[in-house]
PDB file of C-alpha atoms in Angstrom:
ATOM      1  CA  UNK A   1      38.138   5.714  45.539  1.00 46.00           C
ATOM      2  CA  UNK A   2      38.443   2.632  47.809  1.00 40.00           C
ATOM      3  CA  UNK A   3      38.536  -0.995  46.006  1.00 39.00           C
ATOM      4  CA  UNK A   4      34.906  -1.835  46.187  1.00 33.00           C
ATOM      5  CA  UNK A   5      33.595   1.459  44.703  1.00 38.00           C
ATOM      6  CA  UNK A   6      36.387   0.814  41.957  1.00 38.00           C
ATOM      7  CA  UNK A   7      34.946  -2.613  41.191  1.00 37.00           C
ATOM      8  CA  UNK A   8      31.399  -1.551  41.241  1.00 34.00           C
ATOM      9  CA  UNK A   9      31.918   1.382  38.663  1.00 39.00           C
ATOM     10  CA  UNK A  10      33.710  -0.425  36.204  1.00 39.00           C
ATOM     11  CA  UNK A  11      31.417  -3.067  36.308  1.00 38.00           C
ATOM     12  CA  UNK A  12      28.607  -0.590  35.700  1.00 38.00           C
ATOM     13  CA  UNK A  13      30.730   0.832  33.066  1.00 38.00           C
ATOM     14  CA  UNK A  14      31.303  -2.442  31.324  1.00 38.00           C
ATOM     15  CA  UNK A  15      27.694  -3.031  31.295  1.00 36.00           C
ATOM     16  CA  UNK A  16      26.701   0.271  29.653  1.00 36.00           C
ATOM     17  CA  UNK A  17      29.337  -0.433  26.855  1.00 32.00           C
ATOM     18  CA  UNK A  18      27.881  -4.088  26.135  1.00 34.00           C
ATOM     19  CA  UNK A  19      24.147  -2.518  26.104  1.00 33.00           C
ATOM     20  CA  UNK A  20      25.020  -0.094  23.968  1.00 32.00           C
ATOM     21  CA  UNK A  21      26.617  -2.481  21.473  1.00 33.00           C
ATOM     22  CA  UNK A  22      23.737  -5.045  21.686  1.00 36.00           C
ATOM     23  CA  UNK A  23      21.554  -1.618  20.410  1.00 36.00           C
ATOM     24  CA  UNK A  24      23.305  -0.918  17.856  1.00 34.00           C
ATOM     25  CA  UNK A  25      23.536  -4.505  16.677  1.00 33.00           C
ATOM     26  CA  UNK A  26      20.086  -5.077  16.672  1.00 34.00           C
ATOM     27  CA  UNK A  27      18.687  -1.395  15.092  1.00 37.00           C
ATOM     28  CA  UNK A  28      21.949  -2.483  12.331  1.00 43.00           C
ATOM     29  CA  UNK A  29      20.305  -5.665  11.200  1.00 50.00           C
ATOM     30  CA  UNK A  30      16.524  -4.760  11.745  1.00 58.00           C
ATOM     31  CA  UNK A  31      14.004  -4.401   8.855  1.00 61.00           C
ATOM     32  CA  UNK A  32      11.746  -1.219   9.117  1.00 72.00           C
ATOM     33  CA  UNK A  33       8.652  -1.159  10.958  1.00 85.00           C
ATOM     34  CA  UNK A  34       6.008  -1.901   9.032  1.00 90.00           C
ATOM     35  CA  UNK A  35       4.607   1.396   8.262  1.00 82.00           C
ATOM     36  CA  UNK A  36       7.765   3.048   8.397  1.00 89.00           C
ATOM     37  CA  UNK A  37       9.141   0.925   5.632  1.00 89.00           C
ATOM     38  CA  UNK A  38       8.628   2.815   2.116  1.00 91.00           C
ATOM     39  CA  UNK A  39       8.936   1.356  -1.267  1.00 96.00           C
ATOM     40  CA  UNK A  40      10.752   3.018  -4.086  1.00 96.00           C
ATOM     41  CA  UNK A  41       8.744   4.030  -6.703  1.00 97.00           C
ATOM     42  CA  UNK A  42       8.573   1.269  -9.964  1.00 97.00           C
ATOM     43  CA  UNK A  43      11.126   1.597 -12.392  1.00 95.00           C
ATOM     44  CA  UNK A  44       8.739   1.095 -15.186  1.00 96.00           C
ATOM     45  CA  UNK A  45       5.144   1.358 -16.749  1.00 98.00           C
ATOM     46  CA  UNK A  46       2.557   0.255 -14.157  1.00 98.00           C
ATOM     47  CA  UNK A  47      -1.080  -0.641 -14.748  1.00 98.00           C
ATOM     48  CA  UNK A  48      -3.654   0.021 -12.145  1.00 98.00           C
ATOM     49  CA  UNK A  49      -7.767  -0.360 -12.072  1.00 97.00           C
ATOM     50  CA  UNK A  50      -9.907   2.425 -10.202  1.00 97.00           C
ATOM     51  CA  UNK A  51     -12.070   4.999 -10.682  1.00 98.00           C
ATOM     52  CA  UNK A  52     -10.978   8.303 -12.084  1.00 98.00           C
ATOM     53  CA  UNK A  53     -12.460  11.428 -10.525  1.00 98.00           C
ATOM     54  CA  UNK A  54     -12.178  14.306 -12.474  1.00 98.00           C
ATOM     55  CA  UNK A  55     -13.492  17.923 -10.418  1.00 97.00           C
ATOM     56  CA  UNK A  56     -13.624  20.932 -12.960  1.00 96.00           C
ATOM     57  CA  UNK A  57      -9.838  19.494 -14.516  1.00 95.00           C
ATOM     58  CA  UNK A  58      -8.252  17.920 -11.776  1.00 97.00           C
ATOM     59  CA  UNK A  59      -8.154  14.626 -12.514  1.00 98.00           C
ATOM     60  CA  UNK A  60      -7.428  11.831 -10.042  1.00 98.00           C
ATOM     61  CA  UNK A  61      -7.355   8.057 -10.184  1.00 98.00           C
ATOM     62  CA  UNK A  62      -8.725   6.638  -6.932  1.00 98.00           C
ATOM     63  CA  UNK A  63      -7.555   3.207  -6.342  1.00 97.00           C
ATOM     64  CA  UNK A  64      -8.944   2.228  -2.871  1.00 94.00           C
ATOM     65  CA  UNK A  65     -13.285   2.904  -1.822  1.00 93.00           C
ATOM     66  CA  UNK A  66     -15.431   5.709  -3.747  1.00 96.00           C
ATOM     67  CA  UNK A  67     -18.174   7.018  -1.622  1.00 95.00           C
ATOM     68  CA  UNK A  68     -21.479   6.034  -3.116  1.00 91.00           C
ATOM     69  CA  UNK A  69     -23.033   9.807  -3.338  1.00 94.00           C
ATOM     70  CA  UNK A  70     -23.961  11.699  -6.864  1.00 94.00           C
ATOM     71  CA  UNK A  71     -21.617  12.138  -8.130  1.00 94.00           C
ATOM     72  CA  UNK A  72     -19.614  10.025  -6.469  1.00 95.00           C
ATOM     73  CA  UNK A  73     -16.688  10.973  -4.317  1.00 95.00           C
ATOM     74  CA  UNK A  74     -12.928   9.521  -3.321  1.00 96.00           C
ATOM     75  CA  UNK A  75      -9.470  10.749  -2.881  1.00 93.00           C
ATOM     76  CA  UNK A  76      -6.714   9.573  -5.103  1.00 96.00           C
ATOM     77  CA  UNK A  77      -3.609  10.050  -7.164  1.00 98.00           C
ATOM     78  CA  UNK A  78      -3.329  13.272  -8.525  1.00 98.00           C
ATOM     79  CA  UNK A  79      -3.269  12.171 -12.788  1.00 98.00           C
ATOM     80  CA  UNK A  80      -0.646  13.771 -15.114  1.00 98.00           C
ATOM     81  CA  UNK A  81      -1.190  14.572 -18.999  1.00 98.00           C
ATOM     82  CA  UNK A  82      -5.207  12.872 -18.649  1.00 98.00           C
ATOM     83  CA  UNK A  83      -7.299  13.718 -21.259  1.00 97.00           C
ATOM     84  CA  UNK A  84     -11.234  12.509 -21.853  1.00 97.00           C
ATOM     85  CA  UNK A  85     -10.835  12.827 -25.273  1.00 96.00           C
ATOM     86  CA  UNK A  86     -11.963   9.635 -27.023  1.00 95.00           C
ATOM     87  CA  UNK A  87     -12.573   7.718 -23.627  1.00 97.00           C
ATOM     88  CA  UNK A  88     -16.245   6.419 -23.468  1.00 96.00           C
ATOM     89  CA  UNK A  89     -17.639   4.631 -20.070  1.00 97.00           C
ATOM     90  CA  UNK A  90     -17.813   8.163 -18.498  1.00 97.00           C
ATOM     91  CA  UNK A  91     -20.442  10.462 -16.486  1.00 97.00           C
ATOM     92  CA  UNK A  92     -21.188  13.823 -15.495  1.00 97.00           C
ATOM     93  CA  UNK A  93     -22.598  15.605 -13.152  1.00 96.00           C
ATOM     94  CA  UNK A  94     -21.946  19.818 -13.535  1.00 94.00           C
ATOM     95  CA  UNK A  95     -18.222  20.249 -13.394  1.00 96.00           C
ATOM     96  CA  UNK A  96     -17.079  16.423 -12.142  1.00 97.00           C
ATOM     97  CA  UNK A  97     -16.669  13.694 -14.570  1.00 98.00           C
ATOM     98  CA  UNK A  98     -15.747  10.132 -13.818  1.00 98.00           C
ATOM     99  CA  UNK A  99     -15.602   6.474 -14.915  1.00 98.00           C
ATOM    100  CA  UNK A 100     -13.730   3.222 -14.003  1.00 98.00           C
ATOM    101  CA  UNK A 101     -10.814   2.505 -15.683  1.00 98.00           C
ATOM    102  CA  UNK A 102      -7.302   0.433 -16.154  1.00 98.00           C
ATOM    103  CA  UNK A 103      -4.738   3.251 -16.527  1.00 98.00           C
ATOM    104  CA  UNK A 104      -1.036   2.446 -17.709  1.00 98.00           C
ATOM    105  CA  UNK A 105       1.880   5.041 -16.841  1.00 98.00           C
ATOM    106  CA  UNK A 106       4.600   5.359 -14.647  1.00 98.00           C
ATOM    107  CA  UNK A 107       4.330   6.116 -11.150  1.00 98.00           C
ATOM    108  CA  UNK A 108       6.534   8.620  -9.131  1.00 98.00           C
ATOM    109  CA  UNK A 109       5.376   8.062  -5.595  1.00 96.00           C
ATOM    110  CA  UNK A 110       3.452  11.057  -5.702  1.00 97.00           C
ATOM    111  CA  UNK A 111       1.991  11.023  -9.584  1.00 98.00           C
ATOM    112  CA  UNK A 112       0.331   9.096 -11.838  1.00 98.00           C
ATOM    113  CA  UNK A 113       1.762   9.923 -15.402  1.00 98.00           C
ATOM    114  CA  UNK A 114      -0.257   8.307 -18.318  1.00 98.00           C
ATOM    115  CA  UNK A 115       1.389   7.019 -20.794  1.00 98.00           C
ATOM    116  CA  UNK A 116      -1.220   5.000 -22.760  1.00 97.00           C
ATOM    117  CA  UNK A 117      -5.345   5.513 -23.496  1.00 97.00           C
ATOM    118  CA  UNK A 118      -7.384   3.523 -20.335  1.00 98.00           C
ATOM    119  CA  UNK A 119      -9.247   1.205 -20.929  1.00 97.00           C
ATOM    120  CA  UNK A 120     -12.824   0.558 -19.642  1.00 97.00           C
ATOM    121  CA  UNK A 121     -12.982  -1.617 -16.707  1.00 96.00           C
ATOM    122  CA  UNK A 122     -16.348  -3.062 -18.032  1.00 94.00           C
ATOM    123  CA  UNK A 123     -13.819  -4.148 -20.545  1.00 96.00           C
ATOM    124  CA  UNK A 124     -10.426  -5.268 -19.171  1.00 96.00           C
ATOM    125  CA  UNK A 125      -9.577  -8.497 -18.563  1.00 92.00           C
ATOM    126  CA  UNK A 126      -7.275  -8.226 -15.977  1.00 89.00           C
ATOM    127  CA  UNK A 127      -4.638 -11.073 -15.088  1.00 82.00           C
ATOM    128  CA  UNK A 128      -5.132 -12.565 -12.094  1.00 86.00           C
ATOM    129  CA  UNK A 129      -3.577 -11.913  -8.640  1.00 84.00           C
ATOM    130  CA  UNK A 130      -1.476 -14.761  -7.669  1.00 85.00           C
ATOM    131  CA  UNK A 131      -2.077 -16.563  -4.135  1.00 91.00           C
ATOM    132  CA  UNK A 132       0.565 -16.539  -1.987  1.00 92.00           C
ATOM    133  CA  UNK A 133      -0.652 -18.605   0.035  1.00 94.00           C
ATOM    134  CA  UNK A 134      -1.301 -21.256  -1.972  1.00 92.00           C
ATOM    135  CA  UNK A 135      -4.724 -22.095  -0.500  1.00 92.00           C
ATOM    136  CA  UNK A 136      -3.390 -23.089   3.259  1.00 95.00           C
ATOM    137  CA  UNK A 137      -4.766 -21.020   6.521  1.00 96.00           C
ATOM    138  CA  UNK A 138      -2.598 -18.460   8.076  1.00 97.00           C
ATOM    139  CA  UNK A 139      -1.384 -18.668  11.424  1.00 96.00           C
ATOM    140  CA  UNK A 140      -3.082 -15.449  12.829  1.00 95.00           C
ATOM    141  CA  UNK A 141      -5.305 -15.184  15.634  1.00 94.00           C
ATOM    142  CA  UNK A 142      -8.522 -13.507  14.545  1.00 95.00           C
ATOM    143  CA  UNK A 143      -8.456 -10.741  17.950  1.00 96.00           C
ATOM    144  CA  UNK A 144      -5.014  -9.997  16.729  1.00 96.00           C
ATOM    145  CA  UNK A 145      -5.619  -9.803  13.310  1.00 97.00           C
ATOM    146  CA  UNK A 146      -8.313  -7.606  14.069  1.00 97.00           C
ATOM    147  CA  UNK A 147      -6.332  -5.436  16.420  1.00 97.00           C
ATOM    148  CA  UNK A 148      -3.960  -4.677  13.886  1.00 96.00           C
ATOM    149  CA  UNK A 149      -6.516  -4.208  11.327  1.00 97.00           C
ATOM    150  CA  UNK A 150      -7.677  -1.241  12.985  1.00 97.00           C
ATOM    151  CA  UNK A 151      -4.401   0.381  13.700  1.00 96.00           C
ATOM    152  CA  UNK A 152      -3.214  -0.210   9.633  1.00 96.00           C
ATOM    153  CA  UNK A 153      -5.047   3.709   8.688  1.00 95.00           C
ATOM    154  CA  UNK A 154      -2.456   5.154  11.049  1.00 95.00           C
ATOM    155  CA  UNK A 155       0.412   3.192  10.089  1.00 95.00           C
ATOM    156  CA  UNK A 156       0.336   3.236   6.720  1.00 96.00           C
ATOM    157  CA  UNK A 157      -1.251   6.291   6.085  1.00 95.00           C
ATOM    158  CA  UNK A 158      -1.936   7.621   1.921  1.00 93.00           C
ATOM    159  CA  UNK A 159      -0.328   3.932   1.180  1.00 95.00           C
ATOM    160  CA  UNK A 160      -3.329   2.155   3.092  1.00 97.00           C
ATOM    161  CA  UNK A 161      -6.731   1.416   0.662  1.00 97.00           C
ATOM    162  CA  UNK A 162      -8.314  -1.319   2.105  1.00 97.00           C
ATOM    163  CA  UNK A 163      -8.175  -4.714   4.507  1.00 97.00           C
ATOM    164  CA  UNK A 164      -9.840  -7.876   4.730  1.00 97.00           C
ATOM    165  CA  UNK A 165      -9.058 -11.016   7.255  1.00 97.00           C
ATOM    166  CA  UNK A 166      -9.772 -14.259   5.508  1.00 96.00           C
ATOM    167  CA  UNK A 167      -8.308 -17.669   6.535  1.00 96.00           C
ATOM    168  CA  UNK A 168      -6.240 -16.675   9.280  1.00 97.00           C
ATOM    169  CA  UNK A 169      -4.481 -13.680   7.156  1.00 98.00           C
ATOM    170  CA  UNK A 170      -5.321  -9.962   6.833  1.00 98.00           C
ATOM    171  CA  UNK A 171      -4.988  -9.419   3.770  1.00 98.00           C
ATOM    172  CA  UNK A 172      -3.968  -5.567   2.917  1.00 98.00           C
ATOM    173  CA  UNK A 173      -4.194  -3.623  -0.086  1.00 97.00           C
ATOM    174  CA  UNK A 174      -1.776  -0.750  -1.063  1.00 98.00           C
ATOM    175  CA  UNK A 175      -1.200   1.726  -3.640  1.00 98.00           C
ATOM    176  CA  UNK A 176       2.135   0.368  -4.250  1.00 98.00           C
ATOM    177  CA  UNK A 177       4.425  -2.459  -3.134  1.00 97.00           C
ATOM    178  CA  UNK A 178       7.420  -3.748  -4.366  1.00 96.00           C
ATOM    179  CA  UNK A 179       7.897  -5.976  -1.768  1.00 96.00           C
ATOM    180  CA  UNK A 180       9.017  -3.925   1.133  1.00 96.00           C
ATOM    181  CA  UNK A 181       5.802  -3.242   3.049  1.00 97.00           C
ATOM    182  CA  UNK A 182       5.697  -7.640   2.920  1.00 96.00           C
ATOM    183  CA  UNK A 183       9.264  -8.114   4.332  1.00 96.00           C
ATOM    184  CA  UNK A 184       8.803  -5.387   7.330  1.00 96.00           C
ATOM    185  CA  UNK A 185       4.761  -7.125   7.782  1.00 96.00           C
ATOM    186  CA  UNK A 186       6.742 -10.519   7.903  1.00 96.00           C
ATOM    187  CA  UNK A 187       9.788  -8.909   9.754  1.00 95.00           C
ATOM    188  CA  UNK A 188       7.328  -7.654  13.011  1.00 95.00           C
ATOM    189  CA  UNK A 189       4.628 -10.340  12.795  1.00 95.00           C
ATOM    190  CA  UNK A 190       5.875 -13.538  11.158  1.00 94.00           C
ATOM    191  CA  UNK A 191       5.500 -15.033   8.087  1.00 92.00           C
ATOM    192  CA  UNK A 192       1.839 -16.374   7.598  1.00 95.00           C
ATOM    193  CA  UNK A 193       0.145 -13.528   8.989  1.00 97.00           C
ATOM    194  CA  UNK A 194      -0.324 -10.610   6.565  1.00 97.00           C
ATOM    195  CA  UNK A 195      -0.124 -10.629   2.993  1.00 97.00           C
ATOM    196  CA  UNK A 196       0.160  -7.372   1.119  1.00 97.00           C
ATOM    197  CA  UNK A 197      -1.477  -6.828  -2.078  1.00 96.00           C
ATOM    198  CA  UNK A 198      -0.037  -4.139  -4.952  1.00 97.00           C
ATOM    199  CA  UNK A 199      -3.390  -2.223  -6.532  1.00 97.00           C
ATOM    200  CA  UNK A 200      -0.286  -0.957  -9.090  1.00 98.00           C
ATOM    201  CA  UNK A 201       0.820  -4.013 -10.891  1.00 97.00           C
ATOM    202  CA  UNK A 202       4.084  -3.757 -12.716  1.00 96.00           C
ATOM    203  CA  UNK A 203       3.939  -4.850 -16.745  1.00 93.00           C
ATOM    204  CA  UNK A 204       5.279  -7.973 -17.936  1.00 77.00           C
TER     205      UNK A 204
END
């Protein structure tokens, strides 16, 4: 190989090794993409207010929007060891029941166990969900925010309930968060742009 060809390929050489460690540098100290980030289930008892939808036994407690048909209809959590018995605040229509409740029991990223009788949401006095925003205006850009609004079904799939852009945020609900889903929404679009709301609240 004559001198120039020499020079040339061990330049290109050199180059492929530095790209290839500037890769694995950056995928090494990345957070997830938000919607490939997943939180571990809670350690402990959770409480959580929907509607549960029971179809001929198969109980469910939907936590995100229930169709407004008779009787109503919504897809949820799959509900271990419910029972009706001595719950009031319920209908029926031939073989579903339902009603709106707070339901306490542990969560296993697939389950809902309950642990404790619900309690009527007509009832409940919930405590309120802090602002962490603190009142001030996000910095997003309402086309953006609207952008990403629609893509948020795809990306976060059975985690995804609900969205709402208010104040320069889009605000998102989830089943479950224990802060991951906010650190990879910060991590890709900045702080001040989405805030990520829990619809399972850890107890105190």
């Amino acid at each position: 190989m004559n001198p120039l060809r020499r020079t040339v390929a061990a330049t290109a050489a050199a180059a492929s090794l530095i790209l290839l460690a500037g890769c694995a540098t950056s995928s090494g100290g990345s957070a997830p993409a938000f919607g490939a980030a997943y939180p571990q289930p809670p350690e402990g008892e959770v409480i959580a207010q929907g509607t549960v939808m029971d179809i001929g036994g198969e109980a469910e407690l939907c936590l995100g929007p229930v169709a407004e048909s008779y009787p109503p209809q919504c897809s949820g959590i799959p509900l271990v060891d419910w029972t009706w018995d001595g719950v009031e605040g319920s209908e029926t229509s031939e073989e579903t029941t339902w009603g709106a409740y707070a339901v306490q029991g542990t969560y296993n990223g697939e389950a809902f166990t309950v642990t404790a009788p619900p309690i009527m949401l007509a009832l409940y006095d919930p405590m309120p969900f802090p602002d962490p925003t603190n009142g001030e205006p996000g910095a997003g850009d309402e086309a953006e925010l609207n952008a990403l609004q629609e893509e948020l079904p795809d990306r976060l799939g059975d985690q995804y309930l609900s969205s709402s852009i208010e104040n320069g945020y889009l605000w998102i609900d989830v089943v479950w968060d224990d802060g991951t889903l906010q650190d990879a929404a910060d991590a890709e679009f900045g702080e001040d742009i989405v805030v990520v709301r829990s619809a399972m609240r850890e107890l105190e």
